[in-house]
Amino acid sequence: MNNNELWAQILSRIESSVSTMIYNIYFKDTTLLNIDNNNTLIIQVKSDFIKNHLQNHFDDLISEKIKEISRKDYLYELVTSPPEVEIPKKKEEDNEIISQLPLEFKETVENNPVINVVDEVFPDYNDNLNPNYTFDNFVVGKQNSIAVTCAKAVADNPGTLYNPLFLYGKSGLGKTHLMHAIGNEIKKKWNKRVLYISSKQFKEDYQEIFSNRETNKTLLAAFKKKYYDIDVLIIDDIQFLSSAEKTQEELHNTFEAFKPFQKQIIISSDTSPDDLQKFEDRLKTRFAWGMSVQISPPDFDLKVEILRNKMAGHETANRIKPEVLEYIASNSQSDVRHLEGIINRLYVMIMMYQPEVVDLEFAQKYLADDIADNKYSDNSIEKIKKAVADYYNVTVDTLKSKKRKAEINKARQIAIYLCTMNTDETVERIGLSFNRDHATVIHAREKITEDLKNSEQIRQEIKEIKDKI
Ligand code: ADP
Ligand code: MG
């Protein structure tokens, strides 16, 4: 084992004993120069500050790890870089940040070249934006149109119109997508510095400061640099800061720091600001200051539209019959992430079985498991019949009878439709159970599919029946 290998092994032990931030600041850029007189490791570090800090705080750790790996009683000595290696100067930006810091931190930071280390802790500014999440590929419908309008308004007027913008709704409904879309748009239009961050990351970054009392001033400076030096701050899933009092306080400080500069804040959450649990009241009030807007689960129409949109352009698109989208839309959960999962599954099945057309039978056969959460139990034809009969106040026998009165006919068609959409049964078997042939079943399915597009009333009735099954 040469010196480099030996030191790399020791470092990797150290790395697993300290936080990433600490490791990056103090240990990452150290080198084992040589082993002196065969018993002292000469380790080069970048600055006196780092050297002193390591000696004062990590002496035991370093000795212990050296021993663990080398199995010898080596001593060690820290030396700073040879003079020709220039210690980087503070950058303009750093000075600017320092000038904004409260007095008590200023001194520490100014007197320590370690502020340069800030760039290593939070290397190259990265906005974390996903360029694939845009407004263009976000499908708009009744349940999200207000959110989209507000999101676009913020992208057009960052920092001035709705500040903060607070988006809330259940998981999988497009909050994260929309927030990235705003960020991407602002970057493109306004050339502003945007930072997207999960609230968990915000919390972790902040907790670093508190878990390291000795270094917290430096770390606080690093934290502030990361968060204050931007124009648009996007924090996702704020509900995870519930009970995190210190982090909440720092979030409040960040808001305060942003205020005079009209910097934009965008937040998402699974509940409205009012319903956030274990949050400081002043923060909740702050959240609700600008604009709070909810995204609701997509209804049948929006689901079909999203499916159509996501499938368009795929090589198999022209093989997939519209009824397949309707089948997926009426059976899947109201969660777009779930829809995406089903689409991917469908593609895999198409690839495996290479059907010429992808019709309802194919989808039912191969997607059943993915839709299983919503699938009815074995005896589902009977259950559906019973639920429909109850809903329309007729008997199951009437549904199976030859009676052709309009209301009975409608109830029967809805029952047949639900059986085709929500069970694995073939049209023949469904037909048999209603004393009809398969053509009647197909006709009923098409009729109700058509009605669903045109009638809010039918949509509502079917929804209520489904809730009862
Ligand atoms: P949330 O953050 O609300 O949990 P996401 O933004 O992560 O939801 O959305 C989950 C997935 O669904 C993402 O891949 C997203 O692109 C997609 N998605 C959600 N809503 C829409 C929509 N209206 N149009 C297109 N894709 C959407
Ligand atoms: Mg999200």
GROMACS .gro file of C-alpha atoms and ligand atoms in nm:
model
  497
    1MET     CA    1   0.000   0.000   0.000
    2ASN     CA    2   0.153   0.330  -0.101
    3ASN     CA    3   0.100   0.659   0.084
    4ASN     CA    4  -0.192   0.767  -0.130
    5GLU     CA    5  -0.374   0.442  -0.084
    6LEU     CA    6  -0.311   0.439   0.286
    7TRP     CA    7  -0.440   0.792   0.329
    8ALA     CA    8  -0.742   0.726   0.106
    9GLN     CA    9  -0.840   0.439   0.331
   10ILE     CA   10  -0.798   0.643   0.645
   11LEU     CA   11  -0.999   0.924   0.492
   12SER     CA   12  -1.279   0.694   0.399
   13ARG     CA   13  -1.304   0.581   0.762
   14ILE     CA   14  -1.308   0.941   0.873
   15GLU     CA   15  -1.569   1.025   0.613
   16SER     CA   16  -1.808   0.777   0.760
   17SER     CA   17  -1.763   0.922   1.107
   18VAL     CA   18  -1.832   1.288   1.034
   19SER     CA   19  -2.095   1.478   0.842
   20THR     CA   20  -2.047   1.541   0.473
   21MET     CA   21  -2.015   1.909   0.530
   22ILE     CA   22  -1.743   1.871   0.790
   23TYR     CA   23  -1.563   1.619   0.575
   24ASN     CA   24  -1.570   1.848   0.275
   25ILE     CA   25  -1.444   2.146   0.467
   26TYR     CA   26  -1.170   1.990   0.673
   27PHE     CA   27  -1.066   1.657   0.536
   28LYS     CA   28  -1.131   1.636   0.168
   29ASP     CA   29  -0.832   1.833   0.050
   30THR     CA   30  -0.571   1.675   0.268
   31THR     CA   31  -0.276   1.480   0.132
   32LEU     CA   32  -0.032   1.242   0.292
   33LEU     CA   33   0.304   1.381   0.183
   34ASN     CA   34   0.526   1.117   0.335
   35ILE     CA   35   0.595   0.909   0.641
   36ASP     CA   36   0.874   1.066   0.833
   37ASN     CA   37   1.136   0.849   1.009
   38ASN     CA   38   0.892   0.574   0.958
   39ASN     CA   39   0.666   0.683   1.238
   40THR     CA   40   0.507   1.019   1.161
   41LEU     CA   41   0.258   1.081   0.886
   42ILE     CA   42   0.311   1.424   0.735
   43ILE     CA   43  -0.027   1.545   0.624
   44GLN     CA   44  -0.073   1.853   0.420
   45VAL     CA   45  -0.378   2.072   0.470
   46LYS     CA   46  -0.485   2.388   0.290
   47SER     CA   47  -0.473   2.654   0.559
   48ASP     CA   48  -0.373   2.728   0.915
   49PHE     CA   49  -0.734   2.758   1.002
   50ILE     CA   50  -0.799   2.403   0.894
   51LYS     CA   51  -0.484   2.280   1.061
   52ASN     CA   52  -0.578   2.435   1.394
   53HIS     CA   53  -0.927   2.316   1.373
   54LEU     CA   54  -0.826   1.960   1.299
   55GLN     CA   55  -0.581   1.960   1.582
   56ASN     CA   56  -0.824   2.104   1.831
   57HIS     CA   57  -1.126   1.903   1.741
   58PHE     CA   58  -1.039   1.595   1.549
   59ASP     CA   59  -0.712   1.484   1.698
   60ASP     CA   60  -0.856   1.172   1.856
   61LEU     CA   61  -1.049   1.080   1.552
   62ILE     CA   62  -0.751   1.114   1.321
   63SER     CA   63  -0.522   0.915   1.551
   64GLU     CA   64  -0.780   0.646   1.596
   65LYS     CA   65  -0.842   0.602   1.226
   66ILE     CA   66  -0.473   0.600   1.144
   67LYS     CA   67  -0.426   0.321   1.391
   68GLU     CA   68  -0.728   0.130   1.270
   69ILE     CA   69  -0.604   0.118   0.914
   70SER     CA   70  -0.227   0.105   0.953
   71ARG     CA   71  -0.226  -0.109   1.266
   72LYS     CA   72   0.083   0.081   1.374
   73ASP     CA   73   0.145   0.349   1.632
   74TYR     CA   74   0.202   0.620   1.384
   75LEU     CA   75   0.207   0.981   1.492
   76TYR     CA   76   0.090   1.249   1.259
   77GLU     CA   77   0.176   1.605   1.188
   78LEU     CA   78  -0.021   1.861   0.996
   79VAL     CA   79   0.153   2.101   0.767
   80THR     CA   80   0.003   2.376   0.557
   81SER     CA   81   0.051   2.402   0.185
   82PRO     CA   82   0.397   2.498   0.063
   83PRO     CA   83   0.407   2.876   0.001
   84GLU     CA   84   0.386   2.849  -0.376
   85VAL     CA   85   0.036   2.713  -0.344
   86GLU     CA   86  -0.168   3.026  -0.329
   87ILE     CA   87  -0.450   3.047  -0.082
   88PRO     CA   88  -0.745   3.168  -0.284
   89LYS     CA   89  -0.855   3.521  -0.217
   90LYS     CA   90  -1.201   3.609  -0.103
   91LYS     CA   91  -1.420   3.672  -0.396
   92GLU     CA   92  -1.626   3.981  -0.454
   93GLU     CA   93  -1.936   3.781  -0.392
   94ASP     CA   94  -1.808   3.659  -0.060
   95ASN     CA   95  -1.747   4.014   0.048
   96GLU     CA   96  -2.096   4.103  -0.043
   97ILE     CA   97  -2.235   3.818   0.162
   98ILE     CA   98  -2.009   3.905   0.451
   99SER     CA   99  -2.132   4.262   0.443
  100GLN     CA  100  -2.486   4.137   0.491
  101LEU     CA  101  -2.407   3.921   0.787
  102PRO     CA  102  -2.488   4.027   1.141
  103LEU     CA  103  -2.195   4.188   1.314
  104GLU     CA  104  -2.103   3.899   1.538
  105PHE     CA  105  -2.046   3.671   1.241
  106LYS     CA  106  -1.872   3.924   1.029
  107GLU     CA  107  -1.556   3.919   1.227
  108THR     CA  108  -1.517   3.546   1.236
  109VAL     CA  109  -1.579   3.516   0.871
  110GLU     CA  110  -1.354   3.805   0.770
  111ASN     CA  111  -1.068   3.678   0.976
  112ASN     CA  112  -1.086   3.330   0.846
  113PRO     CA  113  -0.996   3.245   0.493
  114VAL     CA  114  -1.227   2.952   0.539
  115ILE     CA  115  -1.505   3.150   0.377
  116ASN     CA  116  -1.345   3.027   0.058
  117VAL     CA  117  -1.441   2.686   0.167
  118VAL     CA  118  -1.801   2.789   0.120
  119ASP     CA  119  -1.763   2.707  -0.245
  120GLU     CA  120  -1.656   2.358  -0.157
  121VAL     CA  121  -1.940   2.295   0.080
  122PHE     CA  122  -2.193   2.410  -0.174
  123PRO     CA  123  -1.995   2.359  -0.490
  124ASP     CA  124  -2.083   2.543  -0.809
  125TYR     CA  125  -2.418   2.707  -0.773
  126ASN     CA  126  -2.674   2.463  -0.896
  127ASP     CA  127  -3.037   2.558  -0.934
  128ASN     CA  128  -3.155   2.194  -0.908
  129LEU     CA  129  -3.415   2.262  -1.174
  130ASN     CA  130  -3.533   1.977  -1.389
  131PRO     CA  131  -3.552   2.114  -1.745
  132ASN     CA  132  -3.806   1.848  -1.838
  133TYR     CA  133  -4.073   2.000  -1.617
  134THR     CA  134  -4.220   2.286  -1.819
  135PHE     CA  135  -4.551   2.461  -1.870
  136ASP     CA  136  -4.565   2.319  -2.221
  137ASN     CA  137  -4.594   1.962  -2.103
  138PHE     CA  138  -4.825   2.031  -1.811
  139VAL     CA  139  -5.180   1.940  -1.904
  140VAL     CA  140  -5.434   2.190  -1.784
  141GLY     CA  141  -5.785   2.100  -1.673
  142LYS     CA  142  -6.053   2.208  -1.432
  143GLN     CA  143  -5.869   2.082  -1.124
  144ASN     CA  144  -5.542   2.263  -1.183
  145SER     CA  145  -5.621   2.561  -1.406
  146ILE     CA  146  -5.616   2.823  -1.131
  147ALA     CA  147  -5.284   2.693  -1.005
  148VAL     CA  148  -5.141   2.706  -1.356
  149THR     CA  149  -5.268   3.060  -1.411
  150CYS     CA  150  -5.107   3.176  -1.087
  151ALA     CA  151  -4.788   2.990  -1.163
  152LYS     CA  152  -4.761   3.159  -1.502
  153ALA     CA  153  -4.837   3.496  -1.348
  154VAL     CA  154  -4.550   3.448  -1.105
  155ALA     CA  155  -4.319   3.345  -1.387
  156ASP     CA  156  -4.414   3.668  -1.564
  157ASN     CA  157  -4.385   3.890  -1.256
  158PRO     CA  158  -4.137   3.730  -1.020
  159GLY     CA  159  -4.120   3.890  -0.679
  160THR     CA  160  -4.402   4.134  -0.731
  161LEU     CA  161  -4.740   3.979  -0.790
  162TYR     CA  162  -4.800   3.676  -0.570
  163ASN     CA  163  -4.532   3.647  -0.310
  164PRO     CA  164  -4.509   3.389  -0.176
  165LEU     CA  165  -4.695   3.158  -0.410
  166PHE     CA  166  -4.818   2.866  -0.203
  167LEU     CA  167  -4.928   2.556  -0.398
  168TYR     CA  168  -5.098   2.279  -0.210
  169GLY     CA  169  -5.265   1.947  -0.281
  170LYS     CA  170  -5.222   1.573  -0.241
  171SER     CA  171  -4.918   1.389  -0.361
  172GLY     CA  172  -4.877   1.317  -0.732
  173LEU     CA  173  -5.090   1.602  -0.860
  174GLY     CA  174  -4.816   1.809  -1.022
  175LYS     CA  175  -4.696   2.055  -0.756
  176THR     CA  176  -4.330   1.978  -0.806
  177HIS     CA  177  -4.370   1.984  -1.183
  178LEU     CA  178  -4.535   2.326  -1.172
  179MET     CA  179  -4.272   2.471  -0.942
  180HIS     CA  180  -3.993   2.358  -1.172
  181ALA     CA  181  -4.187   2.501  -1.465
  182ILE     CA  182  -4.199   2.840  -1.293
  183GLY     CA  183  -3.828   2.822  -1.215
  184ASN     CA  184  -3.736   2.725  -1.569
  185GLU     CA  185  -3.949   3.001  -1.712
  186ILE     CA  186  -3.807   3.267  -1.481
  187LYS     CA  187  -3.456   3.161  -1.569
  188LYS     CA  188  -3.533   3.183  -1.937
  189LYS     CA  189  -3.723   3.510  -1.929
  190TRP     CA  190  -3.551   3.705  -1.658
  191ASN     CA  191  -3.213   3.552  -1.620
  192LYS     CA  192  -3.253   3.541  -1.245
  193ARG     CA  193  -3.086   3.307  -1.003
  194VAL     CA  194  -3.330   3.038  -0.900
  195LEU     CA  195  -3.286   2.772  -0.634
  196TYR     CA  196  -3.516   2.472  -0.606
  197ILE     CA  197  -3.479   2.281  -0.282
  198SER     CA  198  -3.675   2.021  -0.093
  199SER     CA  199  -3.764   2.129   0.257
  200LYS     CA  200  -3.574   1.824   0.381
  201GLN     CA  201  -3.256   1.954   0.221
  202PHE     CA  202  -3.316   2.298   0.367
  203LYS     CA  203  -3.354   2.139   0.707
  204GLU     CA  204  -3.044   1.923   0.670
  205ASP     CA  205  -2.837   2.218   0.560
  206TYR     CA  206  -2.954   2.414   0.857
  207GLN     CA  207  -2.913   2.133   1.106
  208GLU     CA  208  -2.550   2.105   1.007
  209ILE     CA  209  -2.502   2.442   1.166
  210PHE     CA  210  -2.646   2.331   1.495
  211SER     CA  211  -2.482   1.994   1.510
  212ASN     CA  212  -2.140   2.158   1.492
  213ARG     CA  213  -2.123   2.421   1.759
  214GLU     CA  214  -1.761   2.504   1.701
  215THR     CA  215  -1.790   2.573   1.336
  216ASN     CA  216  -2.138   2.706   1.322
  217LYS     CA  217  -2.044   3.059   1.234
  218THR     CA  218  -1.861   2.949   0.926
  219LEU     CA  219  -2.137   2.711   0.838
  220LEU     CA  220  -2.397   2.975   0.894
  221ALA     CA  221  -2.214   3.195   0.649
  222ALA     CA  222  -2.212   2.909   0.402
  223PHE     CA  223  -2.580   2.853   0.457
  224LYS     CA  224  -2.661   3.218   0.407
  225LYS     CA  225  -2.455   3.235   0.097
  226LYS     CA  226  -2.645   2.947  -0.049
  227TYR     CA  227  -2.988   3.076   0.039
  228TYR     CA  228  -2.961   3.455   0.040
  229ASP     CA  229  -2.767   3.489  -0.278
  230ILE     CA  230  -3.051   3.400  -0.508
  231ASP     CA  231  -3.355   3.575  -0.653
  232VAL     CA  232  -3.610   3.299  -0.648
  233LEU     CA  233  -3.636   3.039  -0.374
  234ILE     CA  234  -3.852   2.735  -0.436
  235ILE     CA  235  -3.913   2.511  -0.136
  236ASP     CA  236  -4.093   2.184  -0.201
  237ASP     CA  237  -4.305   1.989   0.051
  238ILE     CA  238  -4.284   2.238   0.333
  239GLN     CA  239  -4.494   2.007   0.553
  240PHE     CA  240  -4.174   1.820   0.638
  241LEU     CA  241  -4.060   2.118   0.844
  242SER     CA  242  -4.339   2.052   1.090
  243SER     CA  243  -4.196   2.065   1.446
  244ALA     CA  244  -3.854   2.172   1.319
  245GLU     CA  245  -3.855   2.490   1.522
  246LYS     CA  246  -3.507   2.615   1.454
  247THR     CA  247  -3.533   2.550   1.085
  248GLN     CA  248  -3.867   2.728   1.079
  249GLU     CA  249  -3.706   3.021   1.249
  250GLU     CA  250  -3.434   3.030   0.990
  251LEU     CA  251  -3.694   3.009   0.716
  252HIS     CA  252  -3.858   3.309   0.870
  253ASN     CA  253  -3.524   3.491   0.868
  254THR     CA  254  -3.481   3.402   0.505
  255PHE     CA  255  -3.822   3.552   0.430
  256GLU     CA  256  -3.723   3.866   0.614
  257ALA     CA  257  -3.397   3.889   0.425
  258PHE     CA  258  -3.582   3.853   0.096
  259LYS     CA  259  -3.845   4.112   0.163
  260PRO     CA  260  -3.663   4.435   0.081
  261PHE     CA  261  -3.535   4.290  -0.244
  262GLN     CA  262  -3.865   4.161  -0.380
  263LYS     CA  263  -3.724   3.816  -0.415
  264GLN     CA  264  -3.978   3.551  -0.507
  265ILE     CA  265  -4.061   3.260  -0.281
  266ILE     CA  266  -4.259   2.959  -0.401
  267ILE     CA  267  -4.373   2.691  -0.162
  268SER     CA  268  -4.559   2.364  -0.191
  269SER     CA  269  -4.732   2.163   0.075
  270ASP     CA  270  -4.978   1.880   0.111
  271THR     CA  271  -5.219   2.103   0.302
  272SER     CA  272  -5.326   2.465   0.302
  273PRO     CA  273  -5.121   2.704   0.517
  274ASP     CA  274  -5.398   2.702   0.777
  275ASP     CA  275  -5.393   2.328   0.811
  276LEU     CA  276  -5.020   2.292   0.854
  277GLN     CA  277  -4.952   2.120   1.184
  278LYS     CA  278  -4.682   2.225   1.428
  279PHE     CA  279  -4.582   2.538   1.242
  280GLU     CA  280  -4.523   2.877   1.398
  281ASP     CA  281  -4.823   3.099   1.350
  282ARG     CA  282  -4.619   3.384   1.211
  283LEU     CA  283  -4.488   3.151   0.939
  284LYS     CA  284  -4.834   3.028   0.852
  285THR     CA  285  -4.949   3.386   0.825
  286ARG     CA  286  -4.650   3.455   0.606
  287PHE     CA  287  -4.729   3.161   0.379
  288ALA     CA  288  -5.078   3.290   0.324
  289TRP     CA  289  -4.964   3.644   0.245
  290GLY     CA  290  -4.932   3.613  -0.128
  291MET     CA  291  -5.147   3.359  -0.301
  292SER     CA  292  -5.246   3.010  -0.186
  293VAL     CA  293  -5.390   2.786  -0.448
  294GLN     CA  294  -5.499   2.428  -0.443
  295ILE     CA  295  -5.454   2.155  -0.701
  296SER     CA  296  -5.731   1.895  -0.685
  297PRO     CA  297  -5.719   1.536  -0.807
  298PRO     CA  298  -5.790   1.510  -1.181
  299ASP     CA  299  -6.136   1.396  -1.284
  300PHE     CA  300  -6.200   1.146  -1.562
  301ASP     CA  301  -6.166   1.406  -1.839
  302LEU     CA  302  -5.840   1.547  -1.716
  303LYS     CA  303  -5.700   1.199  -1.664
  304VAL     CA  304  -5.785   1.104  -2.021
  305GLU     CA  305  -5.628   1.428  -2.144
  306ILE     CA  306  -5.310   1.369  -1.944
  307LEU     CA  307  -5.290   1.012  -2.074
  308ARG     CA  308  -5.345   1.125  -2.430
  309ASN     CA  309  -5.082   1.390  -2.394
  310LYS     CA  310  -4.823   1.167  -2.239
  311MET     CA  311  -4.880   0.888  -2.491
  312ALA     CA  312  -4.885   1.113  -2.797
  313GLY     CA  313  -4.568   1.085  -2.996
  314HIS     CA  314  -4.480   0.744  -2.860
  315GLU     CA  315  -4.412   0.491  -3.134
  316THR     CA  316  -4.709   0.280  -3.027
  317ALA     CA  317  -4.952   0.572  -3.008
  318ASN     CA  318  -5.148   0.485  -3.321
  319ARG     CA  319  -5.199   0.127  -3.209
  320ILE     CA  320  -5.366   0.225  -2.883
  321LYS     CA  321  -5.744   0.254  -2.899
  322PRO     CA  322  -5.914   0.543  -2.720
  323GLU     CA  323  -6.110   0.303  -2.502
  324VAL     CA  324  -5.783   0.200  -2.341
  325LEU     CA  325  -5.728   0.552  -2.215
  326GLU     CA  326  -6.081   0.557  -2.082
  327TYR     CA  327  -6.032   0.225  -1.913
  328ILE     CA  328  -5.717   0.347  -1.744
  329ALA     CA  329  -5.872   0.682  -1.653
  330SER     CA  330  -6.177   0.531  -1.494
  331ASN     CA  331  -5.989   0.270  -1.297
  332SER     CA  332  -5.671   0.434  -1.186
  333GLN     CA  333  -5.625   0.635  -0.875
  334SER     CA  334  -5.654   1.009  -0.910
  335ASP     CA  335  -5.284   1.054  -0.896
  336VAL     CA  336  -5.085   1.146  -1.203
  337ARG     CA  337  -4.779   0.960  -1.083
  338HIS     CA  338  -4.991   0.645  -1.077
  339LEU     CA  339  -5.110   0.718  -1.431
  340GLU     CA  340  -4.751   0.746  -1.547
  341GLY     CA  341  -4.674   0.412  -1.389
  342ILE     CA  342  -4.958   0.248  -1.576
  343ILE     CA  343  -4.847   0.401  -1.907
  344ASN     CA  344  -4.499   0.265  -1.860
  345ARG     CA  345  -4.636  -0.074  -1.774
  346LEU     CA  346  -4.853  -0.067  -2.085
  347TYR     CA  347  -4.548   0.010  -2.300
  348VAL     CA  348  -4.362  -0.282  -2.153
  349MET     CA  349  -4.656  -0.513  -2.223
  350ILE     CA  350  -4.682  -0.385  -2.579
  351MET     CA  351  -4.315  -0.448  -2.629
  352MET     CA  352  -4.344  -0.800  -2.491
  353TYR     CA  353  -4.653  -0.910  -2.676
  354GLN     CA  354  -4.640  -0.692  -2.985
  355PRO     CA  355  -5.017  -0.672  -3.039
  356GLU     CA  356  -5.135  -0.515  -3.364
  357VAL     CA  357  -5.393  -0.310  -3.184
  358VAL     CA  358  -5.400  -0.231  -2.818
  359ASP     CA  359  -5.763  -0.262  -2.726
  360LEU     CA  360  -5.962  -0.286  -2.408
  361GLU     CA  361  -5.915  -0.663  -2.384
  362PHE     CA  362  -5.541  -0.624  -2.405
  363ALA     CA  363  -5.536  -0.349  -2.143
  364GLN     CA  364  -5.760  -0.542  -1.907
  365LYS     CA  365  -5.552  -0.851  -1.943
  366TYR     CA  366  -5.215  -0.692  -1.884
  367LEU     CA  367  -5.283  -0.390  -1.668
  368ALA     CA  368  -5.512  -0.555  -1.417
  369ASP     CA  369  -5.239  -0.592  -1.157
  370ASP     CA  370  -5.135  -0.231  -1.182
  371ILE     CA  371  -5.486  -0.115  -1.140
  372ALA     CA  372  -5.538  -0.372  -0.865
  373ASP     CA  373  -5.571  -0.112  -0.593
  374ASN     CA  374  -5.899  -0.008  -0.742
  375LYS     CA  375  -6.006  -0.341  -0.874
  376TYR     CA  376  -6.313  -0.500  -0.732
  377SER     CA  377  -6.311  -0.837  -0.569
  378ASP     CA  378  -6.378  -1.171  -0.738
  379ASN     CA  379  -6.746  -1.152  -0.724
  380SER     CA  380  -6.740  -0.812  -0.881
  381ILE     CA  381  -7.009  -0.845  -1.145
  382GLU     CA  382  -7.256  -0.926  -0.872
  383LYS     CA  383  -7.129  -0.647  -0.651
  384ILE     CA  384  -7.155  -0.393  -0.929
  385LYS     CA  385  -7.507  -0.508  -1.017
  386LYS     CA  386  -7.612  -0.478  -0.656
  387ALA     CA  387  -7.460  -0.132  -0.615
  388VAL     CA  388  -7.623  -0.005  -0.933
  389ALA     CA  389  -7.958  -0.159  -0.846
  390ASP     CA  390  -7.950  -0.001  -0.501
  391TYR     CA  391  -7.850   0.335  -0.640
  392TYR     CA  392  -8.138   0.346  -0.887
  393ASN     CA  393  -8.381   0.180  -0.652
  394VAL     CA  394  -8.452  -0.127  -0.864
  395THR     CA  395  -8.380  -0.494  -0.807
  396VAL     CA  396  -8.092  -0.693  -0.949
  397ASP     CA  397  -8.345  -0.914  -1.126
  398THR     CA  398  -8.488  -0.610  -1.300
  399LEU     CA  399  -8.143  -0.530  -1.438
  400LYS     CA  400  -8.125  -0.879  -1.580
  401SER     CA  401  -8.478  -0.871  -1.713
  402LYS     CA  402  -8.598  -0.783  -2.060
  403LYS     CA  403  -8.767  -0.462  -1.939
  404ARG     CA  404  -8.678  -0.170  -2.165
  405LYS     CA  405  -8.814   0.123  -1.970
  406ALA     CA  406  -8.576   0.418  -2.008
  407GLU     CA  407  -8.461   0.438  -1.644
  408ILE     CA  408  -8.410   0.064  -1.621
  409ASN     CA  409  -8.226   0.061  -1.948
  410LYS     CA  410  -7.997   0.336  -1.829
  411ALA     CA  411  -7.925   0.159  -1.500
  412ARG     CA  412  -7.855  -0.162  -1.688
  413GLN     CA  413  -7.619   0.008  -1.929
  414ILE     CA  414  -7.432   0.173  -1.646
  415ALA     CA  415  -7.402  -0.160  -1.467
  416ILE     CA  416  -7.272  -0.325  -1.783
  417TYR     CA  417  -7.032  -0.037  -1.843
  418LEU     CA  418  -6.894  -0.063  -1.490
  419CYS     CA  419  -6.851  -0.438  -1.532
  420THR     CA  420  -6.654  -0.393  -1.853
  421MET     CA  421  -6.437  -0.125  -1.705
  422ASN     CA  422  -6.383  -0.261  -1.359
  423THR     CA  423  -6.362  -0.635  -1.385
  424ASP     CA  424  -6.148  -0.879  -1.580
  425GLU     CA  425  -6.453  -1.052  -1.723
  426THR     CA  426  -6.494  -1.093  -2.097
  427VAL     CA  427  -6.780  -0.920  -2.274
  428GLU     CA  428  -6.935  -1.263  -2.333
  429ARG     CA  429  -6.943  -1.343  -1.964
  430ILE     CA  430  -7.073  -1.003  -1.872
  431GLY     CA  431  -7.341  -1.043  -2.137
  432LEU     CA  432  -7.442  -1.381  -1.999
  433SER     CA  433  -7.481  -1.245  -1.650
  434PHE     CA  434  -7.724  -0.983  -1.780
  435ASN     CA  435  -7.901  -1.226  -2.012
  436ARG     CA  436  -7.762  -1.034  -2.310
  437ASP     CA  437  -7.520  -1.105  -2.593
  438HIS     CA  438  -7.176  -0.954  -2.628
  439ALA     CA  439  -7.289  -0.697  -2.888
  440THR     CA  440  -7.527  -0.547  -2.634
  441VAL     CA  441  -7.245  -0.524  -2.384
  442ILE     CA  442  -7.022  -0.344  -2.630
  443HIS     CA  443  -7.304  -0.112  -2.724
  444ALA     CA  444  -7.371  -0.026  -2.358
  445ARG     CA  445  -7.006   0.040  -2.299
  446GLU     CA  446  -6.983   0.276  -2.594
  447LYS     CA  447  -7.304   0.453  -2.504
  448ILE     CA  448  -7.198   0.527  -2.146
  449THR     CA  449  -6.846   0.621  -2.251
  450GLU     CA  450  -7.006   0.878  -2.479
  451ASP     CA  451  -7.244   0.997  -2.206
  452LEU     CA  452  -6.954   1.038  -1.967
  453LYS     CA  453  -6.796   1.287  -2.201
  454ASN     CA  454  -7.108   1.494  -2.230
  455SER     CA  455  -7.293   1.472  -1.905
  456GLU     CA  456  -7.174   1.594  -1.571
  457GLN     CA  457  -7.483   1.427  -1.421
  458ILE     CA  458  -7.379   1.082  -1.543
  459ARG     CA  459  -7.024   1.137  -1.426
  460GLN     CA  460  -7.151   1.225  -1.084
  461GLU     CA  461  -7.386   0.927  -1.065
  462ILE     CA  462  -7.116   0.684  -1.170
  463LYS     CA  463  -6.877   0.832  -0.923
  464GLU     CA  464  -7.127   0.788  -0.643
  465ILE     CA  465  -7.196   0.429  -0.745
  466LYS     CA  466  -6.826   0.353  -0.758
  467ASP     CA  467  -6.785   0.489  -0.410
  468LYS     CA  468  -7.041   0.236  -0.293
  469ILE     CA  469  -6.900  -0.072  -0.458
  470ADP     P1  470  -4.651   1.636  -0.657
  470ADP     O1  471  -4.531   1.720  -0.643
  470ADP     O2  472  -4.779   1.712  -0.644
  470ADP     O3  473  -4.649   1.515  -0.571
  470ADP     P2  474  -4.541   1.586  -0.920
  470ADP     O4  475  -4.523   1.724  -0.971
  470ADP     O5  476  -4.421   1.515  -0.874
  470ADP     O6  477  -4.654   1.581  -0.808
  470ADP     O7  478  -4.616   1.502  -1.033
  470ADP     C1  479  -4.604   1.360  -1.043
  470ADP     C2  480  -4.584   1.324  -1.188
  470ADP     O8  481  -4.702   1.353  -1.260
  470ADP     C3  482  -4.474   1.403  -1.255
  470ADP     O9  483  -4.402   1.321  -1.340
  470ADP     C4  484  -4.546   1.511  -1.333
  470ADP    O10  485  -4.475   1.546  -1.449
  470ADP     C5  486  -4.676   1.444  -1.366
  470ADP     N1  487  -4.789   1.537  -1.375
  470ADP     C6  488  -4.867   1.579  -1.273
  470ADP     N2  489  -4.963   1.659  -1.316
  470ADP     C7  490  -4.947   1.671  -1.449
  470ADP     C8  491  -5.017   1.742  -1.552
  470ADP     N3  492  -5.124   1.818  -1.525
  470ADP     N4  493  -4.971   1.730  -1.678
  470ADP     C9  494  -4.864   1.653  -1.705
  470ADP     N5  495  -4.795   1.584  -1.613
  470ADP    C10  496  -4.835   1.592  -1.486
  471MG      MG  497  -4.371   1.689  -0.515
   0.00000   0.00000   0.00000
